[in-house]
mmCIF file of C-alpha atoms in Angstrom:
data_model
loop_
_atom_site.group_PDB
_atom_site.id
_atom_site.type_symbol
_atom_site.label_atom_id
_atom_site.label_comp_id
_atom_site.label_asym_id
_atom_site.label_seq_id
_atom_site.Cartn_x
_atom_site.Cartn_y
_atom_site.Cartn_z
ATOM 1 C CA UNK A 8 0.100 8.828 -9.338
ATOM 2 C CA UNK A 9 3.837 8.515 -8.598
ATOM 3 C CA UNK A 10 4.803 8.227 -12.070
ATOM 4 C CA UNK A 11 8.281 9.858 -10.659
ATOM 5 C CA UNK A 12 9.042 6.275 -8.901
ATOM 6 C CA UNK A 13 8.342 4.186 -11.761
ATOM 7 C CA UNK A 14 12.549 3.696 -11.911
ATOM 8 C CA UNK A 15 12.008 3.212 -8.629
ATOM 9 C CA UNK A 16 9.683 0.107 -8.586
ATOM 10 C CA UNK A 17 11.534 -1.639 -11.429
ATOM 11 C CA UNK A 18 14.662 -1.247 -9.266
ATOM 12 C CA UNK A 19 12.864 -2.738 -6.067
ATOM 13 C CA UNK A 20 11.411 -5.485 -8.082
ATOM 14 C CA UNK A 21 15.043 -7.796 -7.922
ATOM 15 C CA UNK A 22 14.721 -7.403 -4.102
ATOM 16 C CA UNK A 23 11.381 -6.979 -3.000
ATOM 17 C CA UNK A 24 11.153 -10.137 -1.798
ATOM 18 C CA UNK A 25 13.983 -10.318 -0.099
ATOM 19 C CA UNK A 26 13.601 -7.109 1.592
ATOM 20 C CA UNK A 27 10.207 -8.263 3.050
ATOM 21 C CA UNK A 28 11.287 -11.350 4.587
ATOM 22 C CA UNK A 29 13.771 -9.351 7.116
ATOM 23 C CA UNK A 30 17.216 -10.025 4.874
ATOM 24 C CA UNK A 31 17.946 -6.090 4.477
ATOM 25 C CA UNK A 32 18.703 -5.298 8.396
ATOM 26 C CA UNK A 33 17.729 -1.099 7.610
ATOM 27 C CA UNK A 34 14.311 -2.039 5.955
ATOM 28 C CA UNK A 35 13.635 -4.824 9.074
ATOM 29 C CA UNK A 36 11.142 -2.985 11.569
ATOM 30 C CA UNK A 37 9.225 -1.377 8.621
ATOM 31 C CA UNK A 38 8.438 -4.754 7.331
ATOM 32 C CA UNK A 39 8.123 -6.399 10.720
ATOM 33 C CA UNK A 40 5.104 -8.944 10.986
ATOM 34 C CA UNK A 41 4.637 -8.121 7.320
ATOM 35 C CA UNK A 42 3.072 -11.654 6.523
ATOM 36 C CA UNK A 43 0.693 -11.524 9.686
ATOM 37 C CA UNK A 44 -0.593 -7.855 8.306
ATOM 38 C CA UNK A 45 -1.439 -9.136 4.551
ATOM 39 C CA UNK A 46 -2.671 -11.565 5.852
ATOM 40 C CA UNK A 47 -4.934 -9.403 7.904
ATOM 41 C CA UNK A 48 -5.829 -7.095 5.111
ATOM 42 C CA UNK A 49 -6.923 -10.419 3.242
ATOM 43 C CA UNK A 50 -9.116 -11.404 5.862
ATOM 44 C CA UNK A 51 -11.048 -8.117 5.852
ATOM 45 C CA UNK A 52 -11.270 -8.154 2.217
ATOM 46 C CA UNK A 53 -15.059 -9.749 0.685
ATOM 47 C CA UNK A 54 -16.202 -10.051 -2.739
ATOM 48 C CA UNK A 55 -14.615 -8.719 -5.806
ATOM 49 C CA UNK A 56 -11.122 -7.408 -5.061
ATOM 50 C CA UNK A 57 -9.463 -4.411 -6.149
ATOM 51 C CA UNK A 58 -5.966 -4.578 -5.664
ATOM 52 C CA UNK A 59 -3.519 -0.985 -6.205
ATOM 53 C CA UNK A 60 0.084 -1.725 -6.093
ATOM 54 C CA UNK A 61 0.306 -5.328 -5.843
ATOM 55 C CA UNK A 62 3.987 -5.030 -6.637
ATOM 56 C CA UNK A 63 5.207 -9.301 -6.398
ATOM 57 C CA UNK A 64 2.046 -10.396 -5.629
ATOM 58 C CA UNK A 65 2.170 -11.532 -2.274
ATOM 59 C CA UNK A 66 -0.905 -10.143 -0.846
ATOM 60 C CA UNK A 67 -2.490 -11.361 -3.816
ATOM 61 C CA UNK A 68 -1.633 -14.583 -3.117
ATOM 62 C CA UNK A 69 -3.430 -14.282 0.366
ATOM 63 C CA UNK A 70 -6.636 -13.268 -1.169
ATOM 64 C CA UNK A 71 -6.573 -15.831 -4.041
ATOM 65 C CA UNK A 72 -5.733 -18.678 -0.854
ATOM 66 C CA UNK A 73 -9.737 -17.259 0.076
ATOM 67 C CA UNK A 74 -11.061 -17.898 -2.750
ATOM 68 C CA UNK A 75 -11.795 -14.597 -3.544
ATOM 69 C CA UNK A 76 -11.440 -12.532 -7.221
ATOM 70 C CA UNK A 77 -8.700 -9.962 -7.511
ATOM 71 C CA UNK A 78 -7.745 -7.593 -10.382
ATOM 72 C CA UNK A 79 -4.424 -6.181 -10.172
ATOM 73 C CA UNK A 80 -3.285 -2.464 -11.200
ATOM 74 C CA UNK A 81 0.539 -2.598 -10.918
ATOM 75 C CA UNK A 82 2.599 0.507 -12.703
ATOM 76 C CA UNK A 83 5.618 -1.346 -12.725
ATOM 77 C CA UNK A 84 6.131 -3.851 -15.643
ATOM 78 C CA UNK A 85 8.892 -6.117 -13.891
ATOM 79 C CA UNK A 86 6.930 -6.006 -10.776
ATOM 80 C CA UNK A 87 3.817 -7.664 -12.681
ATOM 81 C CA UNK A 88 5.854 -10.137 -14.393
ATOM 82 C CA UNK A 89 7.023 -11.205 -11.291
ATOM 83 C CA UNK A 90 3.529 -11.429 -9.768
ATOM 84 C CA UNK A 91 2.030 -12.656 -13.197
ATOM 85 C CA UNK A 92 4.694 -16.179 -12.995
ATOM 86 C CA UNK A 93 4.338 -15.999 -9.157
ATOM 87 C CA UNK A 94 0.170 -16.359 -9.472
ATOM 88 C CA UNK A 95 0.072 -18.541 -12.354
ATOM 89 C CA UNK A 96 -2.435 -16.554 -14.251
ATOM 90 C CA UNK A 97 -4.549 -16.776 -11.464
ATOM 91 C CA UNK A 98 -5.764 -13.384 -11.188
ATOM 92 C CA UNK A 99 -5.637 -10.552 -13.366
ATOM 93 C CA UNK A 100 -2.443 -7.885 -12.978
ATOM 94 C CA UNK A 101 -2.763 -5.222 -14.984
ATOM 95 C CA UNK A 102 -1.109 -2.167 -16.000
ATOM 96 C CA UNK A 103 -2.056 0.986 -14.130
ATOM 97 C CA UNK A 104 -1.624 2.889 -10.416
ATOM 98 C CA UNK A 105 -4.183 4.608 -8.246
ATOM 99 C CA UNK A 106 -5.764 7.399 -9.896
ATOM 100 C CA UNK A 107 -5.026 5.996 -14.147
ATOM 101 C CA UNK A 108 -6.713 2.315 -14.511
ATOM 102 C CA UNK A 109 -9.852 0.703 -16.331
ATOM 103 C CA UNK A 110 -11.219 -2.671 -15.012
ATOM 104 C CA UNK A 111 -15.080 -3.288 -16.155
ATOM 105 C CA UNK A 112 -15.878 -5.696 -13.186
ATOM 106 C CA UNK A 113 -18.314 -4.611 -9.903
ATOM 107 C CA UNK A 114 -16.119 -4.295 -6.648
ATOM 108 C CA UNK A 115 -16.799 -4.904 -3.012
ATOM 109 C CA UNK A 116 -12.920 -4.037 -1.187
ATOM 110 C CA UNK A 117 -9.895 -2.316 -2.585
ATOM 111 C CA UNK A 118 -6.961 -3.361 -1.072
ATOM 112 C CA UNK A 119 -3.365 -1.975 -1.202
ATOM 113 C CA UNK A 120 -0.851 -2.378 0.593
ATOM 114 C CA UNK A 121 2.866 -0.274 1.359
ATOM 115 C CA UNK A 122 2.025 1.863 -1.594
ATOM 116 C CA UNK A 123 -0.653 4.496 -0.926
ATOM 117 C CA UNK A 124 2.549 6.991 0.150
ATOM 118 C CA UNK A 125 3.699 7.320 -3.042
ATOM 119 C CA UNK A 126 0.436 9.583 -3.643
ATOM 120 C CA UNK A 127 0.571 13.029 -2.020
ATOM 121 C CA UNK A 128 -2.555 14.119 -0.043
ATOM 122 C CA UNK A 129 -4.655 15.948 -2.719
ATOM 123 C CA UNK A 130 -3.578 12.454 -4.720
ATOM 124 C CA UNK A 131 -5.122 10.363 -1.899
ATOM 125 C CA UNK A 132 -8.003 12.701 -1.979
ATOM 126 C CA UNK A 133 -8.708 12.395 -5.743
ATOM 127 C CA UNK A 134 -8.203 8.223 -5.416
ATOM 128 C CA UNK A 135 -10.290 7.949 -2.342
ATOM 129 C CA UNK A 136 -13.530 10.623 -4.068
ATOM 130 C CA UNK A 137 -12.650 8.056 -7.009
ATOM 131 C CA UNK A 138 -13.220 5.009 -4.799
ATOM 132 C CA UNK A 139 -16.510 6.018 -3.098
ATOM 133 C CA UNK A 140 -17.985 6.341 -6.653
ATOM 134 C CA UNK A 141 -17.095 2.754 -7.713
ATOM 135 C CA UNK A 142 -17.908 0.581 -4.318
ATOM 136 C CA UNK A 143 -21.664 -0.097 -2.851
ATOM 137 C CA UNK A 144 -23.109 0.839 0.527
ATOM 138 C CA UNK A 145 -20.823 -1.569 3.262
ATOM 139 C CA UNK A 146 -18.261 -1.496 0.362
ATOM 140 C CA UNK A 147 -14.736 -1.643 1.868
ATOM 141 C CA UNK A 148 -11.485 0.425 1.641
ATOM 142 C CA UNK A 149 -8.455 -2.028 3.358
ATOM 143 C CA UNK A 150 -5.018 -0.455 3.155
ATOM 144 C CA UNK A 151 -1.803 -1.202 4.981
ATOM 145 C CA UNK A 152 0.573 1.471 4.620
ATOM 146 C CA UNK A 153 3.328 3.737 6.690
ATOM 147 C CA UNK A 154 1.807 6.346 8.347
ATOM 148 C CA UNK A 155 2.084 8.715 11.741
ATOM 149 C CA UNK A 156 0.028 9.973 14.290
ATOM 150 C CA UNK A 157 1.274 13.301 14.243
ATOM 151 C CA UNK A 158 4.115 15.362 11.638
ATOM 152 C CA UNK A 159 5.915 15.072 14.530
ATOM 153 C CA UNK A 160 6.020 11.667 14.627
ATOM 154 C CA UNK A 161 7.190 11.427 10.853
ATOM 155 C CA UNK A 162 10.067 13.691 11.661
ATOM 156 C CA UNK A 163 10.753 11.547 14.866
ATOM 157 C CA UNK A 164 10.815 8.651 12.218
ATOM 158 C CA UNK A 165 13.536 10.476 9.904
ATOM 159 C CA UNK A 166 15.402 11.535 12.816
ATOM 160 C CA UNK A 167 15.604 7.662 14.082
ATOM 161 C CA UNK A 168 17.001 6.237 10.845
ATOM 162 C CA UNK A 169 19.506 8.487 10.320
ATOM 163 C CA UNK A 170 21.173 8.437 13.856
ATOM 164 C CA UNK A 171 20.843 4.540 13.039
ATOM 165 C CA UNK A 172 22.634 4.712 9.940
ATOM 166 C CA UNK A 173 19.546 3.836 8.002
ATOM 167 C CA UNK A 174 20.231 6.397 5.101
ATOM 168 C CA UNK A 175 18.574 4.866 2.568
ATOM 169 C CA UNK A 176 15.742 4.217 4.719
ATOM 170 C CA UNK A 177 15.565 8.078 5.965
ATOM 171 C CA UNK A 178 16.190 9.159 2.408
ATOM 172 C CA UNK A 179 13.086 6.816 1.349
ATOM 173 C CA UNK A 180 10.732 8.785 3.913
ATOM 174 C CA UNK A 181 11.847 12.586 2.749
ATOM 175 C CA UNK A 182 11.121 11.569 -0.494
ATOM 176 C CA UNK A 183 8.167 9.563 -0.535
ATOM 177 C CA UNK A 184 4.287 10.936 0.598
ATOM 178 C CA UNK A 185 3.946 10.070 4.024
ATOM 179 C CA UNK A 186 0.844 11.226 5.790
ATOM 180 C CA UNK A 187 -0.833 11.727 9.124
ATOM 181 C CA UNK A 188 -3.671 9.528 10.398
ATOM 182 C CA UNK A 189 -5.761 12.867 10.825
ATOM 183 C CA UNK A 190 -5.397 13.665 7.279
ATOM 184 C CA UNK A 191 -6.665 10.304 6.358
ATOM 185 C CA UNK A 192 -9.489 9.939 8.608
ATOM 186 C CA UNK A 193 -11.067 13.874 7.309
ATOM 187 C CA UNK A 194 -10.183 12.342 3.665
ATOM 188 C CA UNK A 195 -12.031 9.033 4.259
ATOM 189 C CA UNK A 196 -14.908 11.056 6.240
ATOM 190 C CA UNK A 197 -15.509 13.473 3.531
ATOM 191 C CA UNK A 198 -16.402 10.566 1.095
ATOM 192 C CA UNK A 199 -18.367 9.148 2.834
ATOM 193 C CA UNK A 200 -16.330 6.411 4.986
ATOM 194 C CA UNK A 201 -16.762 5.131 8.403
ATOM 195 C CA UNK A 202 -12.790 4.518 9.330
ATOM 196 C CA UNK A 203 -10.378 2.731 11.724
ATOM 197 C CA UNK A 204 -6.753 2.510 12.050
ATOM 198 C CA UNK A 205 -4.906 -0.381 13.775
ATOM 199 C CA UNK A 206 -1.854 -0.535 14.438
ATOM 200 C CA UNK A 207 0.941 -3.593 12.902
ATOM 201 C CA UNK A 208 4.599 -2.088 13.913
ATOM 202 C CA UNK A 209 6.239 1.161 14.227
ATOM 203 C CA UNK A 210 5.880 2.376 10.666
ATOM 204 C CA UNK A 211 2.690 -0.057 9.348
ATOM 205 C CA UNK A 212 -1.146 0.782 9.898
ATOM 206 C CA UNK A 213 -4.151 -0.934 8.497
ATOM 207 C CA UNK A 214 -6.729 1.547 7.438
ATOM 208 C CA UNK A 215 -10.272 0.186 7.086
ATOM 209 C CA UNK A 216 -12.854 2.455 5.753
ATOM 210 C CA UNK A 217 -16.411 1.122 5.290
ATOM 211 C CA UNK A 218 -18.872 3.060 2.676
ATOM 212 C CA UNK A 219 -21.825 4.336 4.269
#
């Protein structure tokens, strides 16, 4: 997965933070309600917790809050130092990204969340086949991640930012994975998922697929 951003991730890591809590005005609507919608994927989330890009830690911290165990897989080694001093050993962060990681324990949910994009589609495919292997029947999948309804949305999206200004912003979405909600619901189908997509801003769905 991604290794291509790993630069990338150690560069975010001195601003993450800031960036989600609304202080970088281009990066403000795709982070809108951002601690309302971890907080939502944590409440969906049961059992032992699988958690893909937990970058700072901050949805981590939600699911700890309820009580529940979590083992990290963060590629980024300044972005798990950060969560590692952030979580005070509380949970496990280790190195590792979607489709490259080895964890021993049983798990109920996999989280993620504003990650899954940096996988293309037959990456998603791979991680999600990988997935449905490793979770029991009523086992969940709980992402929150940028997605569209449609390409054209996506382009509409691109199109936006840049009359905006937002270059960085429109760069970010040419050159990251972005997918359709179609695409996801065939990939989650195929493997076996029962899905649904809701809705938390313009750019931000939750995806919950439920194993069969």
């Amino acid at each position: 997965m991604g290794k291509e951003f790993i630069e990338l991730f150690e560069e975010w890591a001195k601003t993450y933070d800031d960036t989600v809590t609304g202080h970088d005005e281009e990066y403000k609507d795709v982070f809108l309600y951002y601690d309302q919608l971890l907080q939502e994927v944590a409440d969906r989330a049961t059992g032992n917790v699988l958690e893909f890009g937990p970058g700072t830690g901050n949805l981590t911290a939600k699911l700890l809050k309820r009580n529940l165990t979590v083992i990290g897989i963060e590629p980024s080694k300044s972005m798990r130092e950060i969560a590692i001093n952030k979580l005070q050993d509380k949970a496990k962060v280790l190195d590792g990204d979607f489709l490259n990681f080895q964890i021993d324990e049983n798990v109920d949910t996999i989280v993620s969340s504003y990650a899954f994009h940096h996988l293309t589609d037959e990456e998603k495919s791979l991680a999600i086949e990988q997935y449905g292997k490793m979770l029991p029947s009523g086992g969940k999948i709980v992402f929150a991640d940028t997605m569209y309804e449609s390409v054209d949305a996506y382009q509409k999206a691109i199109t936006d930012a840049t009359e905006k200004g937002y270059h960085n912003l429109a760069e970010d979405l040419k050159r990251e994975y972005y997918t359709t909600i179609p695409v996801l619901r065939e990939i989650m189908r195929v493997n076996g998922f029962t899905v649904s997509f809701n809705r938390c801003n313009d750019f931000v769905w939750i995806m919950e697929g439920v194993k069969a």
